[in-house]
Amino acid sequence: MQSPLFSNTEQQSQERYVVQNPQLLRVALTGHDDVLARKGAMVAYQGLIDFDGEYQNNNQRRARANTGEGLDLMRCSGQGTVYFANLAQYIHVVDVDHEGMTVDSSYVLALDSALHTEVIAVDSQYGISGSGKYQLNISGRGKVALMTSGQPLMMEVTPEKYVNADADAIVAWSSSLRVQVQAQTHSSNVRRRRGSTGEGWELSFLGQGFALVQPSEVMPPQNADIGQGVGAQFGVGQHGARAQNQNNAWN
């Protein structure tokens, strides 16, 4: 049998996390350190690997119930190689260090079990009820595999150069950054939004760090129902149900 398909073979590497191709992640398990992955994200594996649901403590369950933000994970342990993917989204491996990273949980594919996660709130600078957004703060030392719809843009934030990003396009940012949710307006009155531009809520980043933006303003396809995904959970972006309701009320 012959085919160009046979050129898509395994990449040989000593690294724990390897991007096998832009849309497929390879993780090596040695029996010592487990990996946590999005439920159902395994597409293939080799070796003696166990898959089990990841336990959530009371604080995590309460945070998920109150905010909608959190991770539905499975624990992968044993010795061998596991391949992860999710609807052919692009995969990027990030080394998390003392600086920490804040991310929308919809974009997390896998992470080291030693990392700590905590739900945090990003508040509106205008104090509008319901326009804030909850995100996931990841701290410790380890690797995280993120997913994006298309190839993303990494934007540097400095004290001299702040960054604004559409709330439906932002994926992750440095936890050290100061962040505010704000509305696009043509006056100081936030209740008069730019009705003819199609632009809605945005996040403003100040300080020193990075902001990762994807070339898409739609919700991740795995969370396409109203009330799930980026922006829809708490109405942050243009596509958020609550933001749409606020916009209609203001107009």
JSON list of C-alpha atoms in Angstrom, two decimals, residues 1-7:
[
{"chain": "A", "resi": 1, "resn": "MET", "atom": "CA", "xyz": [0.00, 0.00, 0.00]},
{"chain": "A", "resi": 2, "resn": "GLN", "atom": "CA", "xyz": [1.31, 3.44, -0.93]},
{"chain": "A", "resi": 3, "resn": "SER", "atom": "CA", "xyz": [0.00, 6.91, -0.13]},
{"chain": "A", "resi": 4, "resn": "PRO", "atom": "CA", "xyz": [1.24, 10.36, 0.94]},
{"chain": "A", "resi": 5, "resn": "LEU", "atom": "CA", "xyz": [-0.60, 9.59, 4.18]},
{"chain": "A", "resi": 6, "resn": "PHE", "atom": "CA", "xyz": [2.33, 7.43, 5.26]},
{"chain": "A", "resi": 7, "resn": "SER", "atom": "CA", "xyz": [4.48, 10.54, 5.61]}
]
